[in-house]
CSV table of C-alpha atoms in Angstrom, one decimal:
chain,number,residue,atom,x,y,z
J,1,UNK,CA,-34.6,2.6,-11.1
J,2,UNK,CA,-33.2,3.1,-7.6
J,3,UNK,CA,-32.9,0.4,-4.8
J,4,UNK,CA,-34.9,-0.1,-1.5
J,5,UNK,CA,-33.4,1.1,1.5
J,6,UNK,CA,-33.9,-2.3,2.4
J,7,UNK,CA,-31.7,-3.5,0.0
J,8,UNK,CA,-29.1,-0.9,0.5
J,9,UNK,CA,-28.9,-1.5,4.4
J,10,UNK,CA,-28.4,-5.3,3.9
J,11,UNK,CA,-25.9,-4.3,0.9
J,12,UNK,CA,-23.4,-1.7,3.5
J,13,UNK,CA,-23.9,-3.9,6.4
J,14,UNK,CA,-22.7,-7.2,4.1
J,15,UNK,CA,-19.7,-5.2,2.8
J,16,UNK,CA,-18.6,-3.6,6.4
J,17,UNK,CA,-18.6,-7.4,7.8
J,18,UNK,CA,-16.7,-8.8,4.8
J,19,UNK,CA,-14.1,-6.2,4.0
J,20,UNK,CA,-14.5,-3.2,6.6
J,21,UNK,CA,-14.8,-0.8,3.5
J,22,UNK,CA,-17.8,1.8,4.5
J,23,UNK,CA,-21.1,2.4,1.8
J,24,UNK,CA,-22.2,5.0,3.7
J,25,UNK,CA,-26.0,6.7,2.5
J,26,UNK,CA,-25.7,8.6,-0.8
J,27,UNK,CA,-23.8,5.7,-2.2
J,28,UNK,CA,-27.1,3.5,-3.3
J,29,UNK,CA,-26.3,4.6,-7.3
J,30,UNK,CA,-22.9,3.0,-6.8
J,31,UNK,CA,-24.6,-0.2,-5.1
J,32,UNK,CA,-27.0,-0.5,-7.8
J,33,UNK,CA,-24.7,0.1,-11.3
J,34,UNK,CA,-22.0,-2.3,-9.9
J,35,UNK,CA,-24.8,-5.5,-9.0
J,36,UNK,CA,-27.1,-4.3,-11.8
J,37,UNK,CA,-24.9,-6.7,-14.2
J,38,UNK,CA,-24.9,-9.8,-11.1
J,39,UNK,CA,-28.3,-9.1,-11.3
J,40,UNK,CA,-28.8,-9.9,-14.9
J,41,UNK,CA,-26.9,-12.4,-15.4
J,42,UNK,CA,-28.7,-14.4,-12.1
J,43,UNK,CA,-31.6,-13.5,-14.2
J,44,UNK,CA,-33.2,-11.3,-12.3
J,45,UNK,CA,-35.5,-8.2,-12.7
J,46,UNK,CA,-33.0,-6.0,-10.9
J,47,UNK,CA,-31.0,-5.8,-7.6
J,48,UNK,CA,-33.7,-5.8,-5.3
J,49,UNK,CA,-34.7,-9.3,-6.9
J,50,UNK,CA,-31.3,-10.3,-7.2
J,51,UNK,CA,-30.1,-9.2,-3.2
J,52,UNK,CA,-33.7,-10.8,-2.1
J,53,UNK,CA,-32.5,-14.2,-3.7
J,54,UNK,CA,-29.0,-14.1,-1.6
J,55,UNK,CA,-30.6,-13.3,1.4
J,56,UNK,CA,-33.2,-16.3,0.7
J,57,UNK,CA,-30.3,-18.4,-0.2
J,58,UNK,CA,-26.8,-17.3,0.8
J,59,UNK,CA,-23.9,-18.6,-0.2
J,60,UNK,CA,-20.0,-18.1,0.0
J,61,UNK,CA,-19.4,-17.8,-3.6
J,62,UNK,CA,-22.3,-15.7,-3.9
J,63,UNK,CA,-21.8,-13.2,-1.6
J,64,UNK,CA,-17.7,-13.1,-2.0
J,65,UNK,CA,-18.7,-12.1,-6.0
J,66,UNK,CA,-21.3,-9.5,-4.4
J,67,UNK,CA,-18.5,-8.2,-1.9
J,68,UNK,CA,-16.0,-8.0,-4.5
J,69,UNK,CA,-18.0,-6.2,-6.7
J,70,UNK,CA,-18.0,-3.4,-4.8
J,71,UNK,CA,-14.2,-3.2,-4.5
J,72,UNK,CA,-12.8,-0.5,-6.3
J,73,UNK,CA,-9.3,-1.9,-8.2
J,74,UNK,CA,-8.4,1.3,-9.6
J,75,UNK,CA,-4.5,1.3,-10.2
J,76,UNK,CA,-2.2,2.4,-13.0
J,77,UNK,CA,2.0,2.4,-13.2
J,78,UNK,CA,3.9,4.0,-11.1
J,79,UNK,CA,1.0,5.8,-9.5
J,80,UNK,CA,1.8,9.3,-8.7
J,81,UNK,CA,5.4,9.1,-9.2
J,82,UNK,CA,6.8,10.1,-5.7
J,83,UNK,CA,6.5,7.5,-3.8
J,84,UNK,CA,8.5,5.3,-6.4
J,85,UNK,CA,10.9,8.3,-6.1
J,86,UNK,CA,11.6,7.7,-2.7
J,87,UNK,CA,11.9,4.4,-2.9
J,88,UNK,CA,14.8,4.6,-5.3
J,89,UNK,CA,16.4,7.5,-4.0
J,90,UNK,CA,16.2,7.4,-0.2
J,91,UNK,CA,14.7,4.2,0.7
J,92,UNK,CA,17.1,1.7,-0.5
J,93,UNK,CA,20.0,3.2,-0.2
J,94,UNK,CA,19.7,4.1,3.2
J,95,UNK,CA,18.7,0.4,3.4
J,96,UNK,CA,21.5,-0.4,1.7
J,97,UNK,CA,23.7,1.2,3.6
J,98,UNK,CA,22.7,-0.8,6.5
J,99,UNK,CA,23.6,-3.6,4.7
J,100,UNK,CA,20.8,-5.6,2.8
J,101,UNK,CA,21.4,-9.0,1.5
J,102,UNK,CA,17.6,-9.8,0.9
J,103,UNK,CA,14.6,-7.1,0.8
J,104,UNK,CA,10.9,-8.1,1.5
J,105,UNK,CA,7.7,-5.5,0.3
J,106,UNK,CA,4.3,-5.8,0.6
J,107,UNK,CA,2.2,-4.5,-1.5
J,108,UNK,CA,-1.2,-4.6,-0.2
J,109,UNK,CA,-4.2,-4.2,-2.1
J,110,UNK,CA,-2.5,-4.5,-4.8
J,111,UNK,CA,-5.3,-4.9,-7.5
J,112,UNK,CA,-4.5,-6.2,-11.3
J,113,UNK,CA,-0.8,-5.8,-10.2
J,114,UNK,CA,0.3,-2.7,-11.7
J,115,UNK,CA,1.8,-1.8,-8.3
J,116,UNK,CA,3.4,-4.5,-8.1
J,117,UNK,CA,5.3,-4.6,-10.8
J,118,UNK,CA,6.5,-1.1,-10.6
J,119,UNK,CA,7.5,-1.8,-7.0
J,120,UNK,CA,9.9,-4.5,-9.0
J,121,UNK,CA,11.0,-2.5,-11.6
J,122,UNK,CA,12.4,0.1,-9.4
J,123,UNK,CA,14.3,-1.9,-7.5
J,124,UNK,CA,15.7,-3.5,-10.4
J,125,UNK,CA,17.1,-0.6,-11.6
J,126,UNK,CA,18.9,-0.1,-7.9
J,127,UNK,CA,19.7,-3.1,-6.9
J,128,UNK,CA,22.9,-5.1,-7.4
J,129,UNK,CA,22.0,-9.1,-8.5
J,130,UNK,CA,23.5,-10.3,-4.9
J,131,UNK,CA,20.4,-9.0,-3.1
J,132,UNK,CA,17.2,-11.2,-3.0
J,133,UNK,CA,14.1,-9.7,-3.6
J,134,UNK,CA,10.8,-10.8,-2.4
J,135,UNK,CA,7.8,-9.0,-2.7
J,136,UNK,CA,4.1,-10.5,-1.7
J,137,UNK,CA,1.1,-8.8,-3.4
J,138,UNK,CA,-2.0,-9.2,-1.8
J,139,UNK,CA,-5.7,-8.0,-2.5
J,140,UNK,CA,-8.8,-9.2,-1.2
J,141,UNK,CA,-10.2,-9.5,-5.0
J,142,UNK,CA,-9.5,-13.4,-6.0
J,143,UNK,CA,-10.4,-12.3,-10.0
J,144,UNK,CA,-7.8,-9.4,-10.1
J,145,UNK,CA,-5.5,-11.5,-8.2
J,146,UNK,CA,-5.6,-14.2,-11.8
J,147,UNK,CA,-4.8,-11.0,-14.2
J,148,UNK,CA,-1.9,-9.8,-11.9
J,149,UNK,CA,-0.6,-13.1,-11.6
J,150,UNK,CA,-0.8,-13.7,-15.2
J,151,UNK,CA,1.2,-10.7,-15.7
J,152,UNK,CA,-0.4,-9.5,-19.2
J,153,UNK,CA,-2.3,-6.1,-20.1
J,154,UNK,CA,-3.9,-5.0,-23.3
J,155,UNK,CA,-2.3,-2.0,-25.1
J,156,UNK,CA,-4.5,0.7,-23.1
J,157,UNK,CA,-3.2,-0.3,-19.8
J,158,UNK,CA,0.3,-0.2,-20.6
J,159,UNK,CA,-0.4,3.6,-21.6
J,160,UNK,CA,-1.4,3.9,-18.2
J,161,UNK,CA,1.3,5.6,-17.0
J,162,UNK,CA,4.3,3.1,-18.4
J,163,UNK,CA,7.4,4.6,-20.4
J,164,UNK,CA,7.9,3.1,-23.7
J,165,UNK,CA,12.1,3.0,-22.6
J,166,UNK,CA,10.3,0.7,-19.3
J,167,UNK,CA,7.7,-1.4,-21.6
J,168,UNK,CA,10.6,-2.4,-24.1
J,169,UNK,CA,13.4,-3.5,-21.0
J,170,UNK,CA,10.7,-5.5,-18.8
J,171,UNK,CA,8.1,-6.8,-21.0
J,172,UNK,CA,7.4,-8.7,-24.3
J,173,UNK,CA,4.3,-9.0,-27.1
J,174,UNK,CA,1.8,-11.4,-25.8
J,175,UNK,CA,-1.0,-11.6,-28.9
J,176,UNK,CA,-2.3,-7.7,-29.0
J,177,UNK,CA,-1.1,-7.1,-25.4
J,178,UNK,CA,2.0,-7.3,-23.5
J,179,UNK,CA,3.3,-9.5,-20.7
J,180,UNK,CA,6.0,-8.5,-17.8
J,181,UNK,CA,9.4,-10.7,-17.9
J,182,UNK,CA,9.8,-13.8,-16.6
J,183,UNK,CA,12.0,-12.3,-14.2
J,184,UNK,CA,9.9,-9.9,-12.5
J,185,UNK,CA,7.4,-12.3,-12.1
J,186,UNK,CA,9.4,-14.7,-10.3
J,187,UNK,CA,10.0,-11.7,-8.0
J,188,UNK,CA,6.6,-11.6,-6.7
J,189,UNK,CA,4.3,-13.8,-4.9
J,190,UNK,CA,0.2,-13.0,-5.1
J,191,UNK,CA,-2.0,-14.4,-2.2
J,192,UNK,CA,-5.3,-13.1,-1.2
J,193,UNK,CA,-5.9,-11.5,1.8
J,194,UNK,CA,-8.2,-9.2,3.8
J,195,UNK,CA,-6.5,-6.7,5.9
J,196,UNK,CA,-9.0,-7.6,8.6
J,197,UNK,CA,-6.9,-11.0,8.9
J,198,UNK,CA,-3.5,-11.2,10.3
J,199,UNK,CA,-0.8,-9.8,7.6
J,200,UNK,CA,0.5,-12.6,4.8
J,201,UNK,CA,3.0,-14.8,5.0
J,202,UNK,CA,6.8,-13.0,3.5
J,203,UNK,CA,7.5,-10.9,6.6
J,204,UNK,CA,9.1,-9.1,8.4
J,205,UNK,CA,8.5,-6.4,5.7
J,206,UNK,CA,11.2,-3.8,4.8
J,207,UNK,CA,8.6,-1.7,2.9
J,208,UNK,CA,5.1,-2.0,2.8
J,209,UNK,CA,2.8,-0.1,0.0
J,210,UNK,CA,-1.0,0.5,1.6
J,211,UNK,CA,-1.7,3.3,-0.8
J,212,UNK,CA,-5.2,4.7,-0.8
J,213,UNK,CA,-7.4,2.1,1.0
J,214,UNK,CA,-7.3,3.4,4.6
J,215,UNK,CA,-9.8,6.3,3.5
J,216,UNK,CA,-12.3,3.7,2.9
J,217,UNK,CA,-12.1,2.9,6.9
J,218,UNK,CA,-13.4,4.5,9.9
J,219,UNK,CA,-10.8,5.2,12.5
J,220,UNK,CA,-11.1,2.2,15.0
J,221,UNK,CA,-10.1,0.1,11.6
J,222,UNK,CA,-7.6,2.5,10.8
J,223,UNK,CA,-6.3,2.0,13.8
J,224,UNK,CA,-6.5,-1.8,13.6
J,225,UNK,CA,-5.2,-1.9,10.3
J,226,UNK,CA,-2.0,0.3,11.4
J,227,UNK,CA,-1.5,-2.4,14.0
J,228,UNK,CA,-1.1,-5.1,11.9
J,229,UNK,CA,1.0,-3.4,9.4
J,230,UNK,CA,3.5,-2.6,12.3
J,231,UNK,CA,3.6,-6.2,13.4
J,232,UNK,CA,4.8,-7.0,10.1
J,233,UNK,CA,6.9,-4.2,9.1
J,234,UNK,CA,10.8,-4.5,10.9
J,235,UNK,CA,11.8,-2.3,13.1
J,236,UNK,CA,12.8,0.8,11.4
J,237,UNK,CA,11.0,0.0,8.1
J,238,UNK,CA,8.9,2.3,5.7
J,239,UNK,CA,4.9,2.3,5.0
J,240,UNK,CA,4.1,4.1,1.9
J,241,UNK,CA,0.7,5.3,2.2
J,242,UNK,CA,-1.9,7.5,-0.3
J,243,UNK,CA,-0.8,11.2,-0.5
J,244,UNK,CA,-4.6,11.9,0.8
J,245,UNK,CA,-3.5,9.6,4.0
J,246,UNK,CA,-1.5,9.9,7.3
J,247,UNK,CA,-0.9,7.7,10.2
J,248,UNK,CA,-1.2,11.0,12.6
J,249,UNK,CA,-3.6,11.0,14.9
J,250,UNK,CA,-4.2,7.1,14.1
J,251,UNK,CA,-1.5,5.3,15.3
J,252,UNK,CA,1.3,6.4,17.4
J,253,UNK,CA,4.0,4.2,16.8
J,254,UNK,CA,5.0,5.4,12.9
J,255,UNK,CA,7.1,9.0,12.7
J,256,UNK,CA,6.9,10.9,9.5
J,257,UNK,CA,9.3,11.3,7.1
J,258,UNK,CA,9.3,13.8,4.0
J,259,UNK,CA,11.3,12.2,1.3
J,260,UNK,CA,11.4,15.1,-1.7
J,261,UNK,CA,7.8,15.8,-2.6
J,262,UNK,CA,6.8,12.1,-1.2
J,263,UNK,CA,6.0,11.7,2.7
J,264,UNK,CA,6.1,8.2,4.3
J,265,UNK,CA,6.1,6.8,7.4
J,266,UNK,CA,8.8,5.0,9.2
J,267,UNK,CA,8.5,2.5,12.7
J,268,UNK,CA,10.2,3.1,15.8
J,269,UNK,CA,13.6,1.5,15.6
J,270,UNK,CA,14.9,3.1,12.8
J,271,UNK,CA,17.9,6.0,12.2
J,272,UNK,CA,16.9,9.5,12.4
J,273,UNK,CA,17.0,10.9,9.6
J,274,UNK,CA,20.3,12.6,8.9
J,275,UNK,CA,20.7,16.4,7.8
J,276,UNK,CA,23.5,18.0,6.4
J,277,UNK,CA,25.6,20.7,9.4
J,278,UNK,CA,25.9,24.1,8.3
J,279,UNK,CA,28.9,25.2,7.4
J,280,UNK,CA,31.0,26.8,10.7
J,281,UNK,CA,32.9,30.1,10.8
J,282,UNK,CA,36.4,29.6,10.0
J,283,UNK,CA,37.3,31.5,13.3
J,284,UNK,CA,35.0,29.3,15.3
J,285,UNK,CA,36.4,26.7,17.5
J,286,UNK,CA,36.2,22.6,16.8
J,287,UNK,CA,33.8,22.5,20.1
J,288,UNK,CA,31.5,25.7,19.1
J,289,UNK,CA,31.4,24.1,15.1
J,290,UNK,CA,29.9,20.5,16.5
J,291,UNK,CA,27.5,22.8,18.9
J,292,UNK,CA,26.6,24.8,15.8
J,293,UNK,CA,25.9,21.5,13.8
J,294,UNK,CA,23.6,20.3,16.2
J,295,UNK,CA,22.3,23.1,17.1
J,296,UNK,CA,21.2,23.9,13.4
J,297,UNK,CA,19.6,20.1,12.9
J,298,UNK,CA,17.7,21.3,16.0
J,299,UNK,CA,16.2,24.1,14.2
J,300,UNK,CA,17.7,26.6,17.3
J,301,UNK,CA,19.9,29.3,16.7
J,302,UNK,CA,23.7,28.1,17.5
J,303,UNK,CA,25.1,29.4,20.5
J,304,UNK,CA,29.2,30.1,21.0
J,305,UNK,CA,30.3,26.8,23.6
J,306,UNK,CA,33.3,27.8,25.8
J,307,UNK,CA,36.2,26.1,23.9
J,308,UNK,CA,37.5,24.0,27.5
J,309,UNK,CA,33.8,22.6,27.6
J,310,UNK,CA,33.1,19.6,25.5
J,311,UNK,CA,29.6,19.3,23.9
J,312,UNK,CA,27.0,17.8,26.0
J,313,UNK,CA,26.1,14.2,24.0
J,314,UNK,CA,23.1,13.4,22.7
J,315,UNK,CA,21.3,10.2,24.7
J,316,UNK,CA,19.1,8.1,22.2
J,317,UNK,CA,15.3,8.4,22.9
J,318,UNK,CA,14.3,4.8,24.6
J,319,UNK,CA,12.2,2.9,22.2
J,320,UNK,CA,9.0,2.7,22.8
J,321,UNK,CA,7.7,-0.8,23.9
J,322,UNK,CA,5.0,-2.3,20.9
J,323,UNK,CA,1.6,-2.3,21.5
J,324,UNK,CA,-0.3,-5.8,21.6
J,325,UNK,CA,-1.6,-7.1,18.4
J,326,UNK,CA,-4.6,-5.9,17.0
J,327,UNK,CA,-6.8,-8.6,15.0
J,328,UNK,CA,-7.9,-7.1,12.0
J,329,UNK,CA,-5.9,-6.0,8.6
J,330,UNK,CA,-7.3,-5.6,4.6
J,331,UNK,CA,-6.5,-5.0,0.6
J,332,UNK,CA,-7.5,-2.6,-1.9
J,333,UNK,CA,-10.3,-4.4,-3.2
J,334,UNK,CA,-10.7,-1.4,-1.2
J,335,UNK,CA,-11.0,1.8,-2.9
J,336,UNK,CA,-14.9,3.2,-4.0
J,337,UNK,CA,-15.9,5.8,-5.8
């Protein structure tokens, strides 16, 4: 059975409105296996039936269950590994060193919470008990909201990526599954959101996660999504993005930053990042050894300074001025496949 291209039109345009996320043609097999089950259970003799009687009768409910299922909540633990990486090595230490008393992350599109909780889990194992954490997890997905909140997963999603050492220090039994701590929970606070809406209460963010949901966007909401996120981030702080996504060429106002084998993107305001000098000559002057340094971080040969000269300082770069606010911003009730 394949849908109309009736259907399918009224399906991609619905979705685009509602979350920004693009069903472009080629993607009616994915329309039709995700409402094929609505479908039935409205009674129906198949989607076609079933998108005729919303279109006859719309509703909120109906068409938020309809927009939702086509959201993509693919997640697992500590989801590719580098990112959580960074944040533990470089992230918040360098935050740290600024001085931290309280740390705020987003984690958009955060799904059943997985991401979330990893987020937490890190930063527990970093943090000293005198900084506050706050994290707010968002998705556009009200149902996967009520799992993450709820903090349990059956057996087979714990294997998703969570060492046993991890699963016995922050969870417990819960009937034939297993449920994060107390603790962690309290760290984290789930709302619903649409990142076509103005970002969620918590900020400014420190560190926002907006892993692999831009790809579902075409570059004007790329853009506008990028926008928000900087309204919200600090200055200085990180995004964290998916390893297939980049904020070059998008939005100008986020520098990149390779942290080990995970790259992120920082917001104007914040410290260069700092590289060791090479060693200088023991025969080479104090003045030619700090030329050398800077020289070296500059990636240009060092050239010999006349000892009576002083080095030339370095003048910050003037910050540039923020953009306006853009309107839209979104979750990953995002991802399709």
């Amino acid at each position: 059975m394949t849908i109309s291209h009736d259907t399918f039109t009224f399906v991609a345009d619905l979705v685009r409105r509602r979350s920004a996320i693009l069903l472009e043609p080629g993607k009616e097999y994915l329309v039709e296996s995700r409402l094929l089950p609505l479908a039935r259970e409205a009674g129906a003799s198949g989607v076609d039936q079933f998108v005729a009687q919303l279109r006859a009768n719309p509703s909120p409910a109906r068409t938020a269950v309809v927009v939702e299922a086509l959201t993509t909540n693919e997640t697992s633990w500590f989801r590719d590994v580098a990112p959580f990486d960074a944040l533990r090595r470089h992230i918040v230490p360098e935050l740290r060193a600024g001085g931290l008393g309280r740390l705020r992350v987003w984690s958009a599109a955060c799904s059943t919470g997985q991401e979330a909780y990893s987020i937490a889990m890190t930063l527990q194992e970093v943090l000293v008990p005198t900084v506050a954490v706050e994290i707010t997890a968002t998705d556009l997905n009200e149902q996967v909201l009520e799992r993450a909140r709820s903090g349990t997963y059956t057996q087979l999603e714990v294997n998703r990526g969570l060492p046993a050492p991890t699963l016995v220090r922050h969870f417990q039994r819960h009937g034939s599954g297993w449920q994060v701590s107390d603790e962690l929970r309290r760290w984290i606070t789930f709302r619903q959101h649409n990142l076509l809406d103005v970002p969620p209460p918590g900020g400014p963010f420190d560190v926002v996660f907006l892993r692999n949901v831009l790809i579902y966007f075409d570059l004007p909401t790329k853009r506008a999504v990028l926008e928000r996120v900087r309204a919200a981030l600090r200055p200085g702080g990180y995004l964290v993005l998916g390893a297939a996504e980049t904020t070059i060429g998008v939005h100008d106002d986020y520098e990149r930053v390779v942290l080990d084998r995970a790259t992120v993107y920082r917001t104007s305001g914040g410290r260069a990042p700092v590289a060791a000098p090479a060693a200088a000559p023991a025969t080479t002057s104090a003045a030619a050894s700090l030329a050398a340094a800077r020289s070296t971080l500059a990636g240009v040969p060092a050239r010999p300074a006349p000892a009576a000269v002083p080095p030339r300082p370095v003048l910050p770069t003037p910050a540039r001025p923020a953009g306006s606010v853009f309107a839209p911003t979104s979750t990953r009730g995002a991802g399709l496949t």
